Coordinates of C-alpha atoms and ligand atoms in Angstrom, one line a residue:
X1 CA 20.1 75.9 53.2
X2 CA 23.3 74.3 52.2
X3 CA 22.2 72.8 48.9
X4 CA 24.8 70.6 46.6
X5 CA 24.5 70.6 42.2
X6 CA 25.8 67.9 40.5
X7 CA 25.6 66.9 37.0
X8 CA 25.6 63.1 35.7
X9 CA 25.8 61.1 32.2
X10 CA 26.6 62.3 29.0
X11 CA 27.4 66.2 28.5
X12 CA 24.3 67.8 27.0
X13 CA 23.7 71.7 26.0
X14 CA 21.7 73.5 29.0
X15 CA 23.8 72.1 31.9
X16 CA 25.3 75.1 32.5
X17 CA 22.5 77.4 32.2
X18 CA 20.4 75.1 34.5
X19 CA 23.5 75.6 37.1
X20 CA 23.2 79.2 36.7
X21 CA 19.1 79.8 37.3
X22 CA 19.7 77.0 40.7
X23 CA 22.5 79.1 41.7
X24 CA 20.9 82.8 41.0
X25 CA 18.0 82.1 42.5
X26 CA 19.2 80.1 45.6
X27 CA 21.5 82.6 46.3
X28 CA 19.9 85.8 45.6
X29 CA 16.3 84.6 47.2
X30 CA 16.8 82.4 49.5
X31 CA 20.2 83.1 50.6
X32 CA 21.4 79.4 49.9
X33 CA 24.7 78.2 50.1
X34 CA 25.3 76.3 47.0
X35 CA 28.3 74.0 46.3
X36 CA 29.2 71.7 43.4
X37 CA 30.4 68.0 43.3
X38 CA 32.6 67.4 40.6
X39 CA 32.1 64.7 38.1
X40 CA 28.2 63.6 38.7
X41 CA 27.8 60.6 41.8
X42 CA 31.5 60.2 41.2
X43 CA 32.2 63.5 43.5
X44 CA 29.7 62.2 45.6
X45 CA 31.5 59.4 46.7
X46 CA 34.6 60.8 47.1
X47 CA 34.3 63.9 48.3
X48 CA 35.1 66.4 45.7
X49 CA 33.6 69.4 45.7
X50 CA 34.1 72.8 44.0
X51 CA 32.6 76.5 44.8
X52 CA 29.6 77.9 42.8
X53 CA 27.8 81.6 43.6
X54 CA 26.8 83.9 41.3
X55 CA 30.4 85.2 40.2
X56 CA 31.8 81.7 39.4
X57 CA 28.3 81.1 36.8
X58 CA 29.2 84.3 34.9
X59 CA 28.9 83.9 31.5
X60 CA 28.1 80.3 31.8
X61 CA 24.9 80.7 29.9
X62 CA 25.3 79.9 26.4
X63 CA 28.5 77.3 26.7
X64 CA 28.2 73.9 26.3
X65 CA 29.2 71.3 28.2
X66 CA 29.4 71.1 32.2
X67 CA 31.3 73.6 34.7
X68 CA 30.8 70.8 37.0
X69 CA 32.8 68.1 34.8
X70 CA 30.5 64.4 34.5
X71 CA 31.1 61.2 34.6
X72 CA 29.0 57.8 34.8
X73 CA 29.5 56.4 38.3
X74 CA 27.3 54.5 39.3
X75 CA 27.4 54.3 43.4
X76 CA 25.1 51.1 43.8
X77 CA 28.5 49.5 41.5
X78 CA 30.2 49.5 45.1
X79 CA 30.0 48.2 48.6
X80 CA 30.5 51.5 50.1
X81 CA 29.2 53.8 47.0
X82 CA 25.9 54.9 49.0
X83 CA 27.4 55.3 52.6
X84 CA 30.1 57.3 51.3
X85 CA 27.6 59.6 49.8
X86 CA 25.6 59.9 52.6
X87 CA 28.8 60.6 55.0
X88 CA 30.0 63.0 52.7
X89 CA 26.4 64.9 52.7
X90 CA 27.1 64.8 56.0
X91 CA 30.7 66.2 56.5
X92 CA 29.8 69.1 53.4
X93 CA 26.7 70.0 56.1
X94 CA 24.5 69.5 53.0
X95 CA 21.0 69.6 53.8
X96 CA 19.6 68.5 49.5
X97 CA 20.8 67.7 45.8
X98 CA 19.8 68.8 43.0
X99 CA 20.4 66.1 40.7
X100 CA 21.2 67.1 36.5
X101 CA 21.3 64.0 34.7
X102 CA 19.0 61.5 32.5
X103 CA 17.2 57.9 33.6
X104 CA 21.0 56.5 35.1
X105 CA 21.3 60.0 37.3
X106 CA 18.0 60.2 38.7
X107 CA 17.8 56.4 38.9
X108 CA 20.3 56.5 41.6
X109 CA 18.7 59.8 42.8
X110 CA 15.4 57.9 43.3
X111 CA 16.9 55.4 45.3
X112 CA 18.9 57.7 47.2
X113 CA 15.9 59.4 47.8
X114 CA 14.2 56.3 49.3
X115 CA 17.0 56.1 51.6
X116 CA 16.7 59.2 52.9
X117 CA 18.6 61.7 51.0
X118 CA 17.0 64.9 49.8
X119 CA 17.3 65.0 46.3
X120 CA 15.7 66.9 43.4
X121 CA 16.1 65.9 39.8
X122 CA 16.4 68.2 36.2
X123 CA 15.5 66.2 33.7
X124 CA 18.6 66.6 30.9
X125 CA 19.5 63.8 28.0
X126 CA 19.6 65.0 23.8
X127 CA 17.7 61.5 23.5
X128 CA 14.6 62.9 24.9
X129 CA 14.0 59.6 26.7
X130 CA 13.1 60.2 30.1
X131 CA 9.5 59.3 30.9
X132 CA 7.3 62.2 32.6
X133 CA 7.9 65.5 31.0
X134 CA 7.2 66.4 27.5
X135 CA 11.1 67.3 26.4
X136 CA 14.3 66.9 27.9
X137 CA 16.6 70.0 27.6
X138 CA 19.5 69.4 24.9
X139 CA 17.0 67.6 23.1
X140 CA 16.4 70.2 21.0
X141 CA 20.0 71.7 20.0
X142 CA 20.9 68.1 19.2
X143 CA 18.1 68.0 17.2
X144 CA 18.9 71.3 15.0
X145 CA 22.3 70.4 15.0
X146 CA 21.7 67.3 12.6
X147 CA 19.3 68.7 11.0
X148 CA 21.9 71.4 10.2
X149 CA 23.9 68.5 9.0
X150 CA 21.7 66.5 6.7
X151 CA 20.8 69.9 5.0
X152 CA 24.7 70.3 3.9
X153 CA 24.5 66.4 3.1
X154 CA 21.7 67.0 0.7
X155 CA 23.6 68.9 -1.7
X156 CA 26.9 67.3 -1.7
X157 CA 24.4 63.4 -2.0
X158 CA 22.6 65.0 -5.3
X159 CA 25.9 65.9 -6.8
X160 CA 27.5 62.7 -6.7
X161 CA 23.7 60.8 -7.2
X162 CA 24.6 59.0 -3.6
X163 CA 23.1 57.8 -0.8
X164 CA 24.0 59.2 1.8
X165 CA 23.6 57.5 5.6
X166 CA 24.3 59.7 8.3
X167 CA 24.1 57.9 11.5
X168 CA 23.0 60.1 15.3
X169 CA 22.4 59.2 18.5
X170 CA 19.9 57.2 20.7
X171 CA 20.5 53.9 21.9
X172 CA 17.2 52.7 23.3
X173 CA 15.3 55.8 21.8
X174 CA 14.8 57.1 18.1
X175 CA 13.7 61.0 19.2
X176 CA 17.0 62.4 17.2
X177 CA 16.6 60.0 14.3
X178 CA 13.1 60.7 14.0
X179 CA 13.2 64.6 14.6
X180 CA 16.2 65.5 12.6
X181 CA 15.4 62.9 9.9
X182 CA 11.8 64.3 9.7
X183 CA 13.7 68.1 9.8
X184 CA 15.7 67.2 7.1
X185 CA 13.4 65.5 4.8
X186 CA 14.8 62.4 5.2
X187 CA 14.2 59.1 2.7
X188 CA 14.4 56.8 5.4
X189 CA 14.9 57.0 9.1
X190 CA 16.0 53.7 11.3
X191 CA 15.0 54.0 15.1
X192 CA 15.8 51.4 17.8
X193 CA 11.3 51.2 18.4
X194 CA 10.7 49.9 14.8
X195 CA 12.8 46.7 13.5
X196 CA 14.0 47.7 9.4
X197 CA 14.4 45.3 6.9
X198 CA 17.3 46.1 4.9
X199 CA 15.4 44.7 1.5
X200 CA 12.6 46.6 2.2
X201 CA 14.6 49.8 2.6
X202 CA 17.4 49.4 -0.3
X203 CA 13.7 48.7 -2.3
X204 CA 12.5 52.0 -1.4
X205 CA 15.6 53.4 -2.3
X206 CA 15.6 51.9 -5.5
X207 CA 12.5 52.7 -6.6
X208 CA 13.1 56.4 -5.9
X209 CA 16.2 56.6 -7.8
X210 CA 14.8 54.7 -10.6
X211 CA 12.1 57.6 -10.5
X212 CA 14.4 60.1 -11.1
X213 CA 14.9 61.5 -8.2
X214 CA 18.6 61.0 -7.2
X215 CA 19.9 60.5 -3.7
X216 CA 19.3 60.2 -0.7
X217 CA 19.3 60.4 2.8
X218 CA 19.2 57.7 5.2
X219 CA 19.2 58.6 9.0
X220 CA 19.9 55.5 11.5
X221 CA 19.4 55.9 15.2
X222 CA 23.1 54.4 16.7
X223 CA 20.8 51.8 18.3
X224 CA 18.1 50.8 15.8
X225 CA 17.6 47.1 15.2
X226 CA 17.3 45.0 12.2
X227 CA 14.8 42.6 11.2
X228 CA 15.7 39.3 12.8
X229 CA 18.1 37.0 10.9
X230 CA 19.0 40.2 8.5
X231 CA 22.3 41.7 9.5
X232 CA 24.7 40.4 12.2
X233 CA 25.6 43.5 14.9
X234 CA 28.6 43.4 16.8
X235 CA 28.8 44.4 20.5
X236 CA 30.8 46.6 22.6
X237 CA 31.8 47.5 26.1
X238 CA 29.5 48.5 28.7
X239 CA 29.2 50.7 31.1
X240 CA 28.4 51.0 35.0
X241 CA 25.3 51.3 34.4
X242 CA 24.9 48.0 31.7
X243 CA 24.5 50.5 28.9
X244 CA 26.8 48.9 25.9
X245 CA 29.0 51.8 23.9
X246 CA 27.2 52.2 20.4
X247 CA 28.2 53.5 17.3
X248 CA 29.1 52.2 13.5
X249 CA 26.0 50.9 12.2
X250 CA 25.8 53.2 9.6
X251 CA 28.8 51.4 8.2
X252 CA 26.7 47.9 7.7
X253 CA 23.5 50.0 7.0
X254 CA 25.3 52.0 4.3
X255 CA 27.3 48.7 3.1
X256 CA 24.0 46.8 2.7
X257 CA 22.4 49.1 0.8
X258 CA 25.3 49.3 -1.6
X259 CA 25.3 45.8 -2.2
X260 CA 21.5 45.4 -3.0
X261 CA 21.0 48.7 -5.2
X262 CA 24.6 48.9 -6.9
X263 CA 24.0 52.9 -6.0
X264 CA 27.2 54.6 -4.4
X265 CA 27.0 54.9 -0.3
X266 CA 29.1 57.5 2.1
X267 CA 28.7 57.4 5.4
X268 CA 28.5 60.7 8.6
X269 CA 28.4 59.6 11.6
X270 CA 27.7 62.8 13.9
X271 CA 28.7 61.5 17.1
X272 CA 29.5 63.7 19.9
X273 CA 28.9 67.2 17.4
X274 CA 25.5 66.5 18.8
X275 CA 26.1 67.1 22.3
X276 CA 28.7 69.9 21.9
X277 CA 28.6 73.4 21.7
X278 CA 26.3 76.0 22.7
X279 CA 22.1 75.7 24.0
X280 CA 19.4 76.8 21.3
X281 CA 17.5 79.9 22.9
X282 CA 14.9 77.0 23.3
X283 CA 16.8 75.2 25.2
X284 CA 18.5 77.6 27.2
X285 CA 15.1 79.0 28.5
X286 CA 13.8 75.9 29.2
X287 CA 17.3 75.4 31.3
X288 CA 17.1 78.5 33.2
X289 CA 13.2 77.3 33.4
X290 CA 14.0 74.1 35.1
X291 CA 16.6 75.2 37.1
X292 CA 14.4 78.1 39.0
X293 CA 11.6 75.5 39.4
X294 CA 14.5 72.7 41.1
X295 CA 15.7 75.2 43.7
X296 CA 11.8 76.0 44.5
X297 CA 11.2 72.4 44.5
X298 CA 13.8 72.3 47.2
X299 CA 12.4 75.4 49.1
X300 CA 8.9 73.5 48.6
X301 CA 10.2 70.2 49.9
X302 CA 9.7 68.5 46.9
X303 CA 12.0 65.6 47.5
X304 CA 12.1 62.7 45.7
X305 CA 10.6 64.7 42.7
X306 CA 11.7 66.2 39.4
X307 CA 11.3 69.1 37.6
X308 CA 9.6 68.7 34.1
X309 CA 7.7 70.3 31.2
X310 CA 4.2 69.9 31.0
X311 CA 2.4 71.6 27.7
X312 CA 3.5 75.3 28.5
X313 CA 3.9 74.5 32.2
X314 CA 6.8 73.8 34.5
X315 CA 5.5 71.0 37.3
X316 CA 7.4 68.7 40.0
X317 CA 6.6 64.7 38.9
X318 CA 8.1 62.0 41.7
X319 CA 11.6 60.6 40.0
X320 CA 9.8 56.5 40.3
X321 CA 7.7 57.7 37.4
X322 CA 10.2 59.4 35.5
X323 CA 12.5 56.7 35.8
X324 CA 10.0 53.5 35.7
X325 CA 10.5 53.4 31.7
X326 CA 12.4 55.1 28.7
X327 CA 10.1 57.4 26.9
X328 CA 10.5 56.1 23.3
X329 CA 8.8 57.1 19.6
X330 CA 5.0 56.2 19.2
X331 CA 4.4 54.2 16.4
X332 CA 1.8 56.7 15.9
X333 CA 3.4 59.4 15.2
X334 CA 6.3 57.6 12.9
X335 CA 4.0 56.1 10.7
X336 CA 1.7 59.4 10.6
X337 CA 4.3 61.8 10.2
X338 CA 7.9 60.1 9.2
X339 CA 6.9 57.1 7.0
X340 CA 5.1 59.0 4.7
X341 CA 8.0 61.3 3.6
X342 CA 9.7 57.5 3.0
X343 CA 11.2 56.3 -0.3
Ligands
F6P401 O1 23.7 60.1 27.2 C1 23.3 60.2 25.9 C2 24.2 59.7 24.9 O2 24.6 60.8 24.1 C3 23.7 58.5 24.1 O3 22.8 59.0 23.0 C4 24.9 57.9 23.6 O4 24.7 56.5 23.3 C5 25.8 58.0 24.7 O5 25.4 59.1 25.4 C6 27.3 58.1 24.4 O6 28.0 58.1 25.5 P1 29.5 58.5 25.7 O7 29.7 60.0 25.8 O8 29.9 57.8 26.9 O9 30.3 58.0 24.5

């Protein structure tokens, strides 16, 4: 089979190692030809494709990133988006996709797929928000990597008695904030699913200081959301798929709390050190994991499904259910095991 790889969305760690396992084992067992499209949907649409066998994935495993290059085209933004995809399947002679991406990716993949084209998706996003599997891959080297970070802010916050607010990703999800923040024994952790109140929180702080026990750590999700009527967010550009560009509100949070406990506020915010770099082993097997199962799928004629983790097990799940909503934080499991670590 001619099969085509293309990766979509926001860089995450494990793209490149998914790419390899698709490619190693599509080449070497079923005697695929594999090709790339540059740049997610956006090499899609126009055309542009790049070579991939086994000698152009050498050493691919443990770097970050995408040999592919990514983008976040959207081809339902355009007239001509989804018949230039399908005439370029066409001219390439390429019989299925394998799809990388998170809920914008394998959104379009769905569709795509109920218009006919033969698509597999790999579920990849450091938020951890894609419904049907139990993990994402990239979630977890995002994870360790703040973690990493609000261990080094620890002893620089007690030092100076500070408070220190170090502000991750996750827009519509709080998985980083709530990992990493429960990793790093954090004081208080702000996730888009739960709406703060700023009093409450500068309270806690307060009180904790008061106690003796000087500084701390406050980890805010880029998207959480304030108590109604509490603190005025500003927004920002959007994307093609309506997603609006986060980031800063660890500014406010970090101001806010300054004003109501009189206690001395920095602010990190971690950014795109989250995505970059190289795969934990965790995630790199779970990679290589996902990308032998996607070129099976295709070999099974699993299309219109995606690959995910299920307890210990690697299964196919159809892309409509992945897709249908963002997987976000039970309130279970914050108020079981992050709130009580709060204050
Ligand atoms: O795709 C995941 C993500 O890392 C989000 O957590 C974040 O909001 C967004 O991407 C940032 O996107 P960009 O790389 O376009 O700034």
């Amino acid at each position: 089979m001619r099969v085509a790889l293309l990766t979509g969305g926001g860089d995450c760690p494990g793209l490149n190692a998914v790419i390899r396992a698709v490619v190693r084992k599509g080449e070497r067992e079923y005697g695929d030809d594999l090709i790339g499209f540059t740049n997610g949907w956006k090499g899609a649409i126009e055309g542009t494709t790049t070579p991939l066998d086994v000698e152009h994935c050498r050493g691919i495993l443990p770097r970050g990133g995408t040999i592919l290059g990514t983008s976040r085209t959207n081809p339902y933004k355009r007239e001509d988006g989804v018949e230039l995809v399908k005439k370029n399947l066409e001219s390439h002679g390429i019989d299925a996709i394998v799809a990388i991406g998170g809920e914008d990716t394998l959104g379009v993949a769905n569709k795509l797929s109920g218009e006919g084209v033969q698509v597999v998706g790999v579920p990849k996003t450091i938020d951890n928000d894609l419904s049907a599997t139990d993990v994402t891959f990239g979630f977890h080297t995002a994870v360790q990597i703040c973690a990493d970070a609000i261990d080094r802010l620890h002893t620089t916050a007690e030092s100076h008695d500070r408070v220190m607010v170090c502000e991750v990703m996750g827009r519509g999800a709080g998985w980083i904030a709530t990992y990493a923040g429960i990793a790093g024994g954090a004081a208080e952790i702000l996730i888009p699913e739960q709406e703060f109140d700023i009093d409450e929180v500068s309270e806690r702080i307060k009180r904790r200081h008061d106690q003796g026990r000087y500084a701390s750590i406050v980890v805010v999700a880029e998207g959480a959301k304030p108590k109604e009527g509490t603190i005025e967010l500003s927004s920002g550009e959007t994307d093609q798929f309506g997603h609006e560009r986060l980031g800063g509100i660890a500014n406010i949070v970090a101001e806010e709390i300054k004003e109501r406990t009189g206690f001395d506020t920095r602010v990190t915010i971690l950014g795109h050190v989250q995505r970059g770099g190289t795969p934990t082993a965790f995630d790199r097997v779970l990679s290589t994991r996902f990308g032998i199962a996607a070129i099976d799928a295709v070999h099974d004629g699993k299309f219109g499904h995606m690959v995910a983790l299920r307890g210990d097990d690697i299964v196919t799940v159809s892309l409509e259910e992945a897709v249908a909503e963002l997987k976000t934080v039970s309130p279970e499991l914050f108020k079981s095991v992050a709130e009580p670590f709060f204050g």
